[in-house]
């Protein structure tokens, strides 16, 4: 956290932490729903 505070304000670090928490929650919901992943391009 100290390294992040050298680049960001405490409020920005808190917002980044919440973004990570929300992305993790959405991923867990997605995995739990059992839907197939989107096909990859290529």
PDB file with SEQRES, HELIX, SHEET and CRYST1 records, atoms N, CA, C and O in Angstrom:
SEQRES   1 A   42  UNK UNK UNK UNK UNK UNK UNK UNK UNK UNK UNK UNK UNK          
SEQRES   2 A   42  UNK UNK UNK UNK UNK UNK UNK UNK UNK UNK UNK UNK UNK          
SEQRES   3 A   42  UNK UNK UNK UNK UNK UNK UNK UNK UNK UNK UNK UNK UNK          
SEQRES   4 A   42  UNK UNK UNK                                                  
HELIX    1 AA1 UNK A    2  UNK A    5  1                                   4    
HELIX    2 AA2 UNK A   10  UNK A   33  1                                  24    
CRYST1    1.000    1.000    1.000  90.00  90.00  90.00 P 1           1          
ATOM      1  N   UNK A   1       0.823  -1.191   0.000  1.00  0.00           N  
ATOM      2  CA  UNK A   1       0.000   0.000   0.000  1.00  0.00           C  
ATOM      3  C   UNK A   1       0.869   1.257   0.000  1.00  0.00           C  
ATOM      4  O   UNK A   1       0.514   2.261  -0.618  1.00  0.00           O  
ATOM      5  N   UNK A   2       1.978   1.203   0.676  1.00  0.00           N  
ATOM      6  CA  UNK A   2       2.846   2.380   0.741  1.00  0.00           C  
ATOM      7  C   UNK A   2       3.354   2.754  -0.648  1.00  0.00           C  
ATOM      8  O   UNK A   2       3.470   3.936  -0.974  1.00  0.00           O  
ATOM      9  N   UNK A   3       3.659   1.738  -1.472  1.00  0.00           N  
ATOM     10  CA  UNK A   3       4.135   2.021  -2.827  1.00  0.00           C  
ATOM     11  C   UNK A   3       3.044   2.708  -3.639  1.00  0.00           C  
ATOM     12  O   UNK A   3       3.323   3.623  -4.413  1.00  0.00           O  
ATOM     13  N   UNK A   4       1.806   2.268  -3.463  1.00  0.00           N  
ATOM     14  CA  UNK A   4       0.697   2.884  -4.187  1.00  0.00           C  
ATOM     15  C   UNK A   4       0.505   4.331  -3.754  1.00  0.00           C  
ATOM     16  O   UNK A   4       0.161   5.186  -4.571  1.00  0.00           O  
ATOM     17  N   UNK A   5       0.724   4.608  -2.478  1.00  0.00           N  
ATOM     18  CA  UNK A   5       0.528   5.964  -1.970  1.00  0.00           C  
ATOM     19  C   UNK A   5       1.574   6.942  -2.488  1.00  0.00           C  
ATOM     20  O   UNK A   5       1.380   8.155  -2.406  1.00  0.00           O  
ATOM     21  N   UNK A   6       2.682   6.427  -3.022  1.00  0.00           N  
ATOM     22  CA  UNK A   6       3.669   7.332  -3.621  1.00  0.00           C  
ATOM     23  C   UNK A   6       3.190   7.840  -4.981  1.00  0.00           C  
ATOM     24  O   UNK A   6       3.669   8.866  -5.462  1.00  0.00           O  
ATOM     25  N   UNK A   7       2.258   7.135  -5.595  1.00  0.00           N  
ATOM     26  CA  UNK A   7       1.747   7.508  -6.913  1.00  0.00           C  
ATOM     27  C   UNK A   7       0.325   8.054  -6.873  1.00  0.00           C  
ATOM     28  O   UNK A   7      -0.049   8.874  -7.711  1.00  0.00           O  
ATOM     29  N   UNK A   8      -0.482   7.599  -5.890  1.00  0.00           N  
ATOM     30  CA  UNK A   8      -1.892   7.952  -5.825  1.00  0.00           C  
ATOM     31  C   UNK A   8      -2.225   8.526  -4.458  1.00  0.00           C  
ATOM     32  O   UNK A   8      -1.503   8.306  -3.485  1.00  0.00           O  
ATOM     33  N   UNK A   9      -3.333   9.267  -4.395  1.00  0.00           N  
ATOM     34  CA  UNK A   9      -3.814   9.744  -3.100  1.00  0.00           C  
ATOM     35  C   UNK A   9      -4.500   8.590  -2.374  1.00  0.00           C  
ATOM     36  O   UNK A   9      -4.801   7.561  -2.977  1.00  0.00           O  
ATOM     37  N   UNK A  10      -4.741   8.765  -1.093  1.00  0.00           N  
ATOM     38  CA  UNK A  10      -5.408   7.716  -0.312  1.00  0.00           C  
ATOM     39  C   UNK A  10      -6.799   7.428  -0.871  1.00  0.00           C  
ATOM     40  O   UNK A  10      -7.237   6.278  -0.888  1.00  0.00           O  
ATOM     41  N   UNK A  11      -7.488   8.463  -1.325  1.00  0.00           N  
ATOM     42  CA  UNK A  11      -8.823   8.275  -1.905  1.00  0.00           C  
ATOM     43  C   UNK A  11      -8.757   7.470  -3.196  1.00  0.00           C  
ATOM     44  O   UNK A  11      -9.624   6.635  -3.452  1.00  0.00           O  
ATOM     45  N   UNK A  12      -7.738   7.715  -4.009  1.00  0.00           N  
ATOM     46  CA  UNK A  12      -7.580   6.968  -5.251  1.00  0.00           C  
ATOM     47  C   UNK A  12      -7.229   5.511  -4.977  1.00  0.00           C  
ATOM     48  O   UNK A  12      -7.719   4.617  -5.667  1.00  0.00           O  
ATOM     49  N   UNK A  13      -6.398   5.267  -3.992  1.00  0.00           N  
ATOM     50  CA  UNK A  13      -6.047   3.897  -3.626  1.00  0.00           C  
ATOM     51  C   UNK A  13      -7.291   3.159  -3.137  1.00  0.00           C  
ATOM     52  O   UNK A  13      -7.502   1.998  -3.487  1.00  0.00           O  
ATOM     53  N   UNK A  14      -8.109   3.823  -2.335  1.00  0.00           N  
ATOM     54  CA  UNK A  14      -9.344   3.204  -1.858  1.00  0.00           C  
ATOM     55  C   UNK A  14     -10.265   2.871  -3.025  1.00  0.00           C  
ATOM     56  O   UNK A  14     -10.873   1.801  -3.042  1.00  0.00           O  
ATOM     57  N   UNK A  15     -10.376   3.768  -3.997  1.00  0.00           N  
ATOM     58  CA  UNK A  15     -11.217   3.511  -5.173  1.00  0.00           C  
ATOM     59  C   UNK A  15     -10.672   2.343  -5.981  1.00  0.00           C  
ATOM     60  O   UNK A  15     -11.445   1.519  -6.470  1.00  0.00           O  
ATOM     61  N   UNK A  16      -9.369   2.259  -6.129  1.00  0.00           N  
ATOM     62  CA  UNK A  16      -8.758   1.135  -6.847  1.00  0.00           C  
ATOM     63  C   UNK A  16      -9.013  -0.183  -6.117  1.00  0.00           C  
ATOM     64  O   UNK A  16      -9.305  -1.202  -6.743  1.00  0.00           O  
ATOM     65  N   UNK A  17      -8.902  -0.155  -4.797  1.00  0.00           N  
ATOM     66  CA  UNK A  17      -9.159  -1.374  -4.016  1.00  0.00           C  
ATOM     67  C   UNK A  17     -10.598  -1.835  -4.198  1.00  0.00           C  
ATOM     68  O   UNK A  17     -10.851  -3.029  -4.365  1.00  0.00           O  
ATOM     69  N   UNK A  18     -11.549  -0.894  -4.168  1.00  0.00           N  
ATOM     70  CA  UNK A  18     -12.953  -1.261  -4.366  1.00  0.00           C  
ATOM     71  C   UNK A  18     -13.196  -1.788  -5.765  1.00  0.00           C  
ATOM     72  O   UNK A  18     -14.002  -2.701  -5.950  1.00  0.00           O  
ATOM     73  N   UNK A  19     -12.513  -1.231  -6.754  1.00  0.00           N  
ATOM     74  CA  UNK A  19     -12.653  -1.730  -8.119  1.00  0.00           C  
ATOM     75  C   UNK A  19     -12.196  -3.184  -8.210  1.00  0.00           C  
ATOM     76  O   UNK A  19     -12.844  -4.003  -8.861  1.00  0.00           O  
ATOM     77  N   UNK A  20     -11.086  -3.499  -7.559  1.00  0.00           N  
ATOM     78  CA  UNK A  20     -10.589  -4.878  -7.546  1.00  0.00           C  
ATOM     79  C   UNK A  20     -11.583  -5.802  -6.846  1.00  0.00           C  
ATOM     80  O   UNK A  20     -11.839  -6.909  -7.319  1.00  0.00           O  
ATOM     81  N   UNK A  21     -12.139  -5.356  -5.731  1.00  0.00           N  
ATOM     82  CA  UNK A  21     -13.127  -6.158  -4.999  1.00  0.00           C  
ATOM     83  C   UNK A  21     -14.346  -6.427  -5.871  1.00  0.00           C  
ATOM     84  O   UNK A  21     -14.836  -7.555  -5.918  1.00  0.00           O  
ATOM     85  N   UNK A  22     -14.842  -5.401  -6.563  1.00  0.00           N  
ATOM     86  CA  UNK A  22     -16.017  -5.576  -7.409  1.00  0.00           C  
ATOM     87  C   UNK A  22     -15.746  -6.497  -8.592  1.00  0.00           C  
ATOM     88  O   UNK A  22     -16.583  -7.340  -8.918  1.00  0.00           O  
ATOM     89  N   UNK A  23     -14.599  -6.353  -9.235  1.00  0.00           N  
ATOM     90  CA  UNK A  23     -14.245  -7.233 -10.350  1.00  0.00           C  
ATOM     91  C   UNK A  23     -14.170  -8.676  -9.867  1.00  0.00           C  
ATOM     92  O   UNK A  23     -14.653  -9.580 -10.548  1.00  0.00           O  
ATOM     93  N   UNK A  24     -13.577  -8.900  -8.712  1.00  0.00           N  
ATOM     94  CA  UNK A  24     -13.493 -10.238  -8.143  1.00  0.00           C  
ATOM     95  C   UNK A  24     -14.883 -10.798  -7.870  1.00  0.00           C  
ATOM     96  O   UNK A  24     -15.148 -11.966  -8.154  1.00  0.00           O  
ATOM     97  N   UNK A  25     -15.762  -9.983  -7.328  1.00  0.00           N  
ATOM     98  CA  UNK A  25     -17.128 -10.436  -7.044  1.00  0.00           C  
ATOM     99  C   UNK A  25     -17.858 -10.803  -8.330  1.00  0.00           C  
ATOM    100  O   UNK A  25     -18.513 -11.843  -8.396  1.00  0.00           O  
ATOM    101  N   UNK A  26     -17.750  -9.957  -9.353  1.00  0.00           N  
ATOM    102  CA  UNK A  26     -18.396 -10.261 -10.626  1.00  0.00           C  
ATOM    103  C   UNK A  26     -17.845 -11.546 -11.232  1.00  0.00           C  
ATOM    104  O   UNK A  26     -18.604 -12.339 -11.790  1.00  0.00           O  
ATOM    105  N   UNK A  27     -16.548 -11.762 -11.132  1.00  0.00           N  
ATOM    106  CA  UNK A  27     -15.954 -13.000 -11.647  1.00  0.00           C  
ATOM    107  C   UNK A  27     -16.479 -14.214 -10.893  1.00  0.00           C  
ATOM    108  O   UNK A  27     -16.764 -15.243 -11.506  1.00  0.00           O  
ATOM    109  N   UNK A  28     -16.609 -14.111  -9.587  1.00  0.00           N  
ATOM    110  CA  UNK A  28     -17.135 -15.231  -8.806  1.00  0.00           C  
ATOM    111  C   UNK A  28     -18.587 -15.528  -9.158  1.00  0.00           C  
ATOM    112  O   UNK A  28     -18.983 -16.690  -9.246  1.00  0.00           O  
ATOM    113  N   UNK A  29     -19.377 -14.480  -9.359  1.00  0.00           N  
ATOM    114  CA  UNK A  29     -20.771 -14.677  -9.777  1.00  0.00           C  
ATOM    115  C   UNK A  29     -20.809 -15.334 -11.152  1.00  0.00           C  
ATOM    116  O   UNK A  29     -21.603 -16.243 -11.390  1.00  0.00           O  
ATOM    117  N   UNK A  30     -19.962 -14.879 -12.043  1.00  0.00           N  
ATOM    118  CA  UNK A  30     -19.924 -15.427 -13.399  1.00  0.00           C  
ATOM    119  C   UNK A  30     -19.559 -16.907 -13.373  1.00  0.00           C  
ATOM    120  O   UNK A  30     -20.196 -17.714 -14.050  1.00  0.00           O  
ATOM    121  N   UNK A  31     -18.556 -17.263 -12.611  1.00  0.00           N  
ATOM    122  CA  UNK A  31     -18.134 -18.663 -12.516  1.00  0.00           C  
ATOM    123  C   UNK A  31     -19.236 -19.497 -11.885  1.00  0.00           C  
ATOM    124  O   UNK A  31     -19.514 -20.607 -12.337  1.00  0.00           O  
ATOM    125  N   UNK A  32     -19.866 -18.967 -10.843  1.00  0.00           N  
ATOM    126  CA  UNK A  32     -20.925 -19.696 -10.152  1.00  0.00           C  
ATOM    127  C   UNK A  32     -22.167 -19.909 -10.996  1.00  0.00           C  
ATOM    128  O   UNK A  32     -22.924 -20.851 -10.765  1.00  0.00           O  
ATOM    129  N   UNK A  33     -22.382 -19.032 -11.979  1.00  0.00           N  
ATOM    130  CA  UNK A  33     -23.572 -19.172 -12.817  1.00  0.00           C  
ATOM    131  C   UNK A  33     -23.444 -20.324 -13.800  1.00  0.00           C  
ATOM    132  O   UNK A  33     -24.448 -20.809 -14.320  1.00  0.00           O  
ATOM    133  N   UNK A  34     -22.231 -20.762 -14.057  1.00  0.00           N  
ATOM    134  CA  UNK A  34     -22.008 -21.922 -14.914  1.00  0.00           C  
ATOM    135  C   UNK A  34     -22.187 -21.669 -16.400  1.00  0.00           C  
ATOM    136  O   UNK A  34     -22.260 -22.624 -17.173  1.00  0.00           O  
ATOM    137  N   UNK A  35     -22.261 -20.416 -16.823  1.00  0.00           N  
ATOM    138  CA  UNK A  35     -22.403 -20.172 -18.257  1.00  0.00           C  
ATOM    139  C   UNK A  35     -21.071 -20.412 -18.958  1.00  0.00           C  
ATOM    140  O   UNK A  35     -20.011 -20.229 -18.360  1.00  0.00           O  
ATOM    141  N   UNK A  36     -21.123 -20.823 -20.227  1.00  0.00           N  
ATOM    142  CA  UNK A  36     -19.861 -21.075 -20.937  1.00  0.00           C  
ATOM    143  C   UNK A  36     -19.146 -19.761 -21.260  1.00  0.00           C  
ATOM    144  O   UNK A  36     -19.803 -18.737 -21.447  1.00  0.00           O  
ATOM    145  N   UNK A  37     -17.836 -19.773 -21.326  1.00  0.00           N  
ATOM    146  CA  UNK A  37     -17.099 -18.558 -21.679  1.00  0.00           C  
ATOM    147  C   UNK A  37     -17.339 -18.190 -23.130  1.00  0.00           C  
ATOM    148  O   UNK A  37     -17.703 -19.036 -23.947  1.00  0.00           O  
ATOM    149  N   UNK A  38     -17.133 -16.934 -23.440  1.00  0.00           N  
ATOM    150  CA  UNK A  38     -17.247 -16.473 -24.821  1.00  0.00           C  
ATOM    151  C   UNK A  38     -16.129 -17.090 -25.659  1.00  0.00           C  
ATOM    152  O   UNK A  38     -15.019 -17.284 -25.163  1.00  0.00           O  
ATOM    153  N   UNK A  39     -16.413 -17.400 -26.926  1.00  0.00           N  
ATOM    154  CA  UNK A  39     -15.343 -17.930 -27.782  1.00  0.00           C  
ATOM    155  C   UNK A  39     -14.268 -16.880 -28.008  1.00  0.00           C  
ATOM    156  O   UNK A  39     -14.557 -15.685 -28.062  1.00  0.00           O  
ATOM    157  N   UNK A  40     -13.043 -17.327 -28.136  1.00  0.00           N  
ATOM    158  CA  UNK A  40     -11.940 -16.403 -28.370  1.00  0.00           C  
ATOM    159  C   UNK A  40     -11.844 -16.077 -29.848  1.00  0.00           C  
ATOM    160  O   UNK A  40     -12.211 -16.876 -30.710  1.00  0.00           O  
ATOM    161  N   UNK A  41     -11.348 -14.902 -30.113  1.00  0.00           N  
ATOM    162  CA  UNK A  41     -11.158 -14.496 -31.501  1.00  0.00           C  
ATOM    163  C   UNK A  41      -9.807 -14.991 -31.971  1.00  0.00           C  
ATOM    164  O   UNK A  41      -8.867 -15.098 -31.182  1.00  0.00           O  
ATOM    165  N   UNK A  42      -9.710 -15.287 -33.231  1.00  0.00           N  
ATOM    166  CA  UNK A  42      -8.404 -15.639 -33.715  1.00  0.00           C  
ATOM    167  C   UNK A  42      -8.388 -16.593 -34.772  1.00  0.00           C  
ATOM    168  O   UNK A  42      -7.318 -16.961 -35.256  1.00  0.00           O  
TER     169      UNK A  42                                                      
END                                                                             
